[in-house]
């Protein structure tokens, strides 16, 4: 971004690197779900063990609203930068501990319980990460470039997923299967320590945003931001919830569910599965920022309408390709699903942040976003795995995607266009 100021570049770097670390930590759990199932649950029923792993994956998302309720108001009271430093420390610490946990064979039922505790700590910290990073970037960005700058949060999350995929793929290729299941799966989790320290160092050196600094200078910081956000901005919170329904369903279908779906029930090997998710992640990584730049030109609503409509129309035929048994068809369909998701996510985060006044922006966006994630993000792999096993219908994920897209499309159609509008023009009747 050569035309942007040094302050904006530093903000993008700090928020993006920290967020990439956060989502690397989250991603490797999803990519290693089948191996984790064999290490933390009794051997025997593979589907039951995998469902248990996804249930723990979902549990982390259920505590995310709690993290949002804690870190969102804290960010509106003491500043965005301080909170972002805390959340990356919590996330990386919890991920490191997962890499050190003893297995079910060693300590029995205590193993999955400890895994659950660590995942909940990850979810709690993530509840403050995404909203905080998006708000931080929005408040540094010039109006005409806000879409592409805020979407670095999305892009860096995709980068974290891609790095997690590449790491797991390399380990899978280099280590024998027995070694991968006994100790190799721990290596990505142990990488959380140095990556987290790098992210923490960068975030501690950041300044707070100009908009929050101005609020503090005017002594206009909200004293009860959570209450104020709920009482004055509840329509925007509901809009964010609807906006992020397909955002999360699509994200976790494409980047978490499909890699394991290829292994069971479709019968592909882990190498094919990891190759597919790597290509899909790379596709979304390449497309998201150009689409975000387009949203600065044509508006947020056209991109959001296009993304939801594409899911409604193409989810079924693309899953027909995935279930065809042909690896080239699988790779093509997976990448096309990632491309459709890129269309939608390129505008969604910016559109959500632009709905709130500065005094309650962190709180309001975090509430709507994290409730949507809790209900339709982490639960998606579990629900789809259970439904597919229960019904025997491998097309269930396509129907789920189509339904979520239809609901989000309805939410988008009632939203006003927010592109190009000054954030300072967004006001709320918030008591001082």
mmCIF file of N, CA and C in Angstrom, residues 11-29 31 84 87-89 91-92 95 122 126 129-130 133-134 137 150-167 188 191-200 202-203 251 281 285:
data_model
loop_
_atom_site.group_PDB
_atom_site.id
_atom_site.type_symbol
_atom_site.label_atom_id
_atom_site.label_comp_id
_atom_site.label_asym_id
_atom_site.label_seq_id
_atom_site.Cartn_x
_atom_site.Cartn_y
_atom_site.Cartn_z
ATOM 1 N N UNK A 11 -0.424 -0.306 11.288
ATOM 2 C CA UNK A 11 -1.669 -0.866 11.808
ATOM 3 C C UNK A 11 -2.023 -2.156 11.080
ATOM 4 N N UNK A 12 -1.903 -2.139 9.761
ATOM 5 C CA UNK A 12 -2.213 -3.332 8.963
ATOM 6 C C UNK A 12 -1.273 -4.475 9.328
ATOM 7 N N UNK A 13 0.009 -4.169 9.450
ATOM 8 C CA UNK A 13 0.986 -5.206 9.788
ATOM 9 C C UNK A 13 0.703 -5.804 11.156
ATOM 10 N N UNK A 14 0.473 -4.949 12.149
ATOM 11 C CA UNK A 14 0.252 -5.438 13.506
ATOM 12 C C UNK A 14 -1.008 -6.264 13.642
ATOM 13 N N UNK A 15 -2.110 -5.754 13.090
ATOM 14 C CA UNK A 15 -3.365 -6.490 13.184
ATOM 15 C C UNK A 15 -3.312 -7.778 12.374
ATOM 16 N N UNK A 16 -2.716 -7.718 11.187
ATOM 17 C CA UNK A 16 -2.696 -8.879 10.302
ATOM 18 C C UNK A 16 -1.818 -10.001 10.840
ATOM 19 N N UNK A 17 -0.630 -9.658 11.318
ATOM 20 C CA UNK A 17 0.272 -10.699 11.814
ATOM 21 C C UNK A 17 -0.318 -11.373 13.036
ATOM 22 N N UNK A 18 -0.846 -10.569 13.942
ATOM 23 C CA UNK A 18 -1.455 -11.158 15.134
ATOM 24 C C UNK A 18 -2.629 -12.045 14.787
ATOM 25 N N UNK A 19 -3.465 -11.591 13.860
ATOM 26 C CA UNK A 19 -4.628 -12.377 13.474
ATOM 27 C C UNK A 19 -4.230 -13.645 12.737
ATOM 28 N N UNK A 20 -3.183 -13.581 11.915
ATOM 29 C CA UNK A 20 -2.704 -14.786 11.230
ATOM 30 C C UNK A 20 -2.255 -15.837 12.242
ATOM 31 N N UNK A 21 -1.594 -15.380 13.300
ATOM 32 C CA UNK A 21 -1.168 -16.311 14.358
ATOM 33 C C UNK A 21 -2.383 -16.938 15.023
ATOM 34 N N UNK A 22 -3.389 -16.110 15.332
ATOM 35 C CA UNK A 22 -4.607 -16.620 15.961
ATOM 36 C C UNK A 22 -5.246 -17.706 15.102
ATOM 37 N N UNK A 23 -5.382 -17.449 13.802
ATOM 38 C CA UNK A 23 -6.097 -18.391 12.949
ATOM 39 C C UNK A 23 -5.239 -19.570 12.515
ATOM 40 N N UNK A 24 -3.937 -19.441 12.552
ATOM 41 C CA UNK A 24 -3.061 -20.604 12.423
ATOM 42 C C UNK A 24 -3.357 -21.571 13.560
ATOM 43 N N UNK A 25 -3.456 -21.015 14.773
ATOM 44 C CA UNK A 25 -3.722 -21.845 15.947
ATOM 45 C C UNK A 25 -5.060 -22.557 15.832
ATOM 46 N N UNK A 26 -6.093 -21.831 15.392
ATOM 47 C CA UNK A 26 -7.409 -22.445 15.231
ATOM 48 C C UNK A 26 -7.414 -23.470 14.101
ATOM 49 N N UNK A 27 -6.729 -23.165 13.017
ATOM 50 C CA UNK A 27 -6.804 -24.004 11.823
ATOM 51 C C UNK A 27 -6.201 -25.384 12.034
ATOM 52 N N UNK A 28 -5.062 -25.444 12.703
ATOM 53 C CA UNK A 28 -4.385 -26.727 12.824
ATOM 54 C C UNK A 28 -5.229 -27.734 13.596
ATOM 55 N N UNK A 29 -6.052 -27.246 14.515
ATOM 56 C CA UNK A 29 -6.952 -28.167 15.227
ATOM 57 C C UNK A 29 -7.918 -28.825 14.242
ATOM 58 N N UNK A 31 -7.534 -29.140 10.941
ATOM 59 C CA UNK A 31 -6.825 -29.973 9.985
ATOM 60 C C UNK A 31 -6.394 -31.312 10.587
ATOM 61 N N UNK A 84 -5.857 -6.011 22.123
ATOM 62 C CA UNK A 84 -5.310 -6.887 21.087
ATOM 63 C C UNK A 84 -4.023 -7.568 21.541
ATOM 64 N N UNK A 87 -5.153 -10.572 23.926
ATOM 65 C CA UNK A 87 -5.814 -11.738 23.346
ATOM 66 C C UNK A 87 -4.842 -12.650 22.608
ATOM 67 N N UNK A 88 -3.825 -12.092 21.977
ATOM 68 C CA UNK A 88 -2.883 -12.967 21.273
ATOM 69 C C UNK A 88 -2.041 -13.774 22.260
ATOM 70 N N UNK A 89 -1.779 -13.200 23.421
ATOM 71 C CA UNK A 89 -1.036 -13.926 24.451
ATOM 72 C C UNK A 89 -1.852 -15.108 24.970
ATOM 73 N N UNK A 91 -4.362 -16.723 23.406
ATOM 74 C CA UNK A 91 -4.537 -17.717 22.350
ATOM 75 C C UNK A 91 -3.296 -18.587 22.181
ATOM 76 N N UNK A 92 -2.150 -17.955 22.089
ATOM 77 C CA UNK A 92 -0.913 -18.704 21.844
ATOM 78 C C UNK A 92 -0.567 -19.599 23.026
ATOM 79 N N UNK A 95 -2.799 -22.675 22.920
ATOM 80 C CA UNK A 95 -2.422 -23.573 21.822
ATOM 81 C C UNK A 95 -1.157 -24.347 22.165
ATOM 82 N N UNK A 122 -8.906 -20.713 24.023
ATOM 83 C CA UNK A 122 -8.704 -20.203 22.669
ATOM 84 C C UNK A 122 -9.930 -19.418 22.196
ATOM 85 N N UNK A 126 -10.278 -15.480 21.202
ATOM 86 C CA UNK A 126 -10.698 -15.157 19.838
ATOM 87 C C UNK A 126 -11.927 -14.256 19.835
ATOM 88 N N UNK A 129 -10.474 -10.947 19.512
ATOM 89 C CA UNK A 129 -9.469 -10.738 18.461
ATOM 90 C C UNK A 129 -10.062 -10.160 17.182
ATOM 91 N N UNK A 130 -11.054 -10.850 16.641
ATOM 92 C CA UNK A 130 -11.497 -10.495 15.295
ATOM 93 C C UNK A 130 -12.170 -9.127 15.265
ATOM 94 N N UNK A 133 -9.500 -6.382 15.938
ATOM 95 C CA UNK A 133 -8.621 -6.113 14.806
ATOM 96 C C UNK A 133 -9.335 -5.376 13.690
ATOM 97 N N UNK A 134 -10.594 -5.755 13.424
ATOM 98 C CA UNK A 134 -11.360 -5.089 12.367
ATOM 99 C C UNK A 134 -11.627 -3.624 12.719
ATOM 100 N N UNK A 137 -8.355 -1.524 12.396
ATOM 101 C CA UNK A 137 -8.019 -1.165 11.017
ATOM 102 C C UNK A 137 -8.998 -0.147 10.438
ATOM 103 N N UNK A 150 -9.535 -2.941 5.914
ATOM 104 C CA UNK A 150 -10.171 -3.781 6.929
ATOM 105 C C UNK A 150 -10.112 -5.253 6.532
ATOM 106 N N UNK A 151 -10.214 -5.529 5.245
ATOM 107 C CA UNK A 151 -10.237 -6.914 4.785
ATOM 108 C C UNK A 151 -8.879 -7.596 4.931
ATOM 109 N N UNK A 152 -7.844 -6.855 5.288
ATOM 110 C CA UNK A 152 -6.603 -7.522 5.670
ATOM 111 C C UNK A 152 -6.811 -8.425 6.877
ATOM 112 N N UNK A 153 -7.835 -8.139 7.707
ATOM 113 C CA UNK A 153 -8.161 -9.059 8.799
ATOM 114 C C UNK A 153 -8.604 -10.406 8.239
ATOM 115 N N UNK A 154 -9.489 -10.372 7.251
ATOM 116 C CA UNK A 154 -9.944 -11.607 6.614
ATOM 117 C C UNK A 154 -8.784 -12.293 5.906
ATOM 118 N N UNK A 155 -8.026 -11.509 5.158
ATOM 119 C CA UNK A 155 -6.903 -12.051 4.391
ATOM 120 C C UNK A 155 -5.877 -12.709 5.306
ATOM 121 N N UNK A 156 -5.578 -12.060 6.424
ATOM 122 C CA UNK A 156 -4.583 -12.633 7.336
ATOM 123 C C UNK A 156 -5.102 -13.906 7.993
ATOM 124 N N UNK A 157 -6.432 -13.984 8.211
ATOM 125 C CA UNK A 157 -6.993 -15.235 8.714
ATOM 126 C C UNK A 157 -6.843 -16.356 7.704
ATOM 127 N N UNK A 158 -7.078 -16.031 6.433
ATOM 128 C CA UNK A 158 -6.862 -17.022 5.374
ATOM 129 C C UNK A 158 -5.397 -17.436 5.301
ATOM 130 N N UNK A 159 -4.507 -16.460 5.489
ATOM 131 C CA UNK A 159 -3.081 -16.770 5.491
ATOM 132 C C UNK A 159 -2.750 -17.725 6.629
ATOM 133 N N UNK A 160 -3.333 -17.486 7.795
ATOM 134 C CA UNK A 160 -3.122 -18.396 8.915
ATOM 135 C C UNK A 160 -3.610 -19.794 8.602
ATOM 136 N N UNK A 161 -4.797 -19.897 7.977
ATOM 137 C CA UNK A 161 -5.304 -21.200 7.556
ATOM 138 C C UNK A 161 -4.357 -21.868 6.567
ATOM 139 N N UNK A 162 -3.867 -21.076 5.603
ATOM 140 C CA UNK A 162 -2.972 -21.642 4.598
ATOM 141 C C UNK A 162 -1.677 -22.130 5.228
ATOM 142 N N UNK A 163 -1.114 -21.336 6.130
ATOM 143 C CA UNK A 163 0.108 -21.757 6.811
ATOM 144 C C UNK A 163 -0.133 -23.015 7.635
ATOM 145 N N UNK A 164 -1.296 -23.088 8.262
ATOM 146 C CA UNK A 164 -1.617 -24.300 9.008
ATOM 147 C C UNK A 164 -1.733 -25.495 8.086
ATOM 148 N N UNK A 165 -2.369 -25.308 6.948
ATOM 149 C CA UNK A 165 -2.513 -26.389 5.973
ATOM 150 C C UNK A 165 -1.161 -26.850 5.448
ATOM 151 N N UNK A 166 -0.305 -25.884 5.081
ATOM 152 C CA UNK A 166 1.020 -26.225 4.552
ATOM 153 C C UNK A 166 1.842 -26.962 5.603
ATOM 154 N N UNK A 167 1.776 -26.490 6.843
ATOM 155 C CA UNK A 167 2.525 -27.132 7.917
ATOM 156 C C UNK A 167 2.103 -28.578 8.097
ATOM 157 N N UNK A 188 2.802 -28.577 15.114
ATOM 158 C CA UNK A 188 2.160 -27.300 14.794
ATOM 159 C C UNK A 188 1.686 -26.538 16.033
ATOM 160 N N UNK A 191 4.500 -24.701 17.737
ATOM 161 C CA UNK A 191 4.939 -23.492 17.025
ATOM 162 C C UNK A 191 4.217 -22.241 17.511
ATOM 163 N N UNK A 192 3.128 -22.421 18.279
ATOM 164 C CA UNK A 192 2.368 -21.272 18.773
ATOM 165 C C UNK A 192 3.210 -20.370 19.658
ATOM 166 N N UNK A 193 4.179 -20.941 20.377
ATOM 167 C CA UNK A 193 4.970 -20.129 21.313
ATOM 168 C C UNK A 193 5.788 -19.056 20.595
ATOM 169 N N UNK A 194 6.672 -19.414 19.645
ATOM 170 C CA UNK A 194 7.429 -18.357 18.971
ATOM 171 C C UNK A 194 6.561 -17.435 18.120
ATOM 172 N N UNK A 195 5.538 -17.986 17.454
ATOM 173 C CA UNK A 195 4.667 -17.140 16.644
ATOM 174 C C UNK A 195 3.900 -16.151 17.507
ATOM 175 N N UNK A 196 3.433 -16.599 18.656
ATOM 176 C CA UNK A 196 2.707 -15.713 19.558
ATOM 177 C C UNK A 196 3.579 -14.610 20.112
ATOM 178 N N UNK A 197 4.820 -14.926 20.423
ATOM 179 C CA UNK A 197 5.736 -13.906 20.946
ATOM 180 C C UNK A 197 6.022 -12.843 19.891
ATOM 181 N N UNK A 198 6.151 -13.263 18.638
ATOM 182 C CA UNK A 198 6.374 -12.295 17.557
ATOM 183 C C UNK A 198 5.165 -11.364 17.429
ATOM 184 N N UNK A 199 3.968 -11.949 17.436
ATOM 185 C CA UNK A 199 2.756 -11.142 17.337
ATOM 186 C C UNK A 199 2.593 -10.200 18.513
ATOM 187 N N UNK A 200 2.897 -10.680 19.715
ATOM 188 C CA UNK A 200 2.799 -9.833 20.905
ATOM 189 C C UNK A 200 3.770 -8.662 20.830
ATOM 190 N N UNK A 202 4.956 -7.180 18.206
ATOM 191 C CA UNK A 202 4.493 -6.196 17.221
ATOM 192 C C UNK A 202 3.328 -5.386 17.772
ATOM 193 N N UNK A 203 2.387 -6.040 18.423
ATOM 194 C CA UNK A 203 1.210 -5.326 18.920
ATOM 195 C C UNK A 203 1.541 -4.382 20.072
ATOM 196 N N UNK A 251 -17.367 -20.309 5.645
ATOM 197 C CA UNK A 251 -15.959 -20.370 6.047
ATOM 198 C C UNK A 251 -15.607 -21.743 6.625
ATOM 199 N N UNK A 281 -7.445 -22.700 0.134
ATOM 200 C CA UNK A 281 -6.989 -21.555 0.928
ATOM 201 C C UNK A 281 -6.217 -20.572 0.066
ATOM 202 N N UNK A 285 -7.082 -16.702 -0.696
ATOM 203 C CA UNK A 285 -6.047 -15.735 -0.349
ATOM 204 C C UNK A 285 -5.754 -14.798 -1.520
#
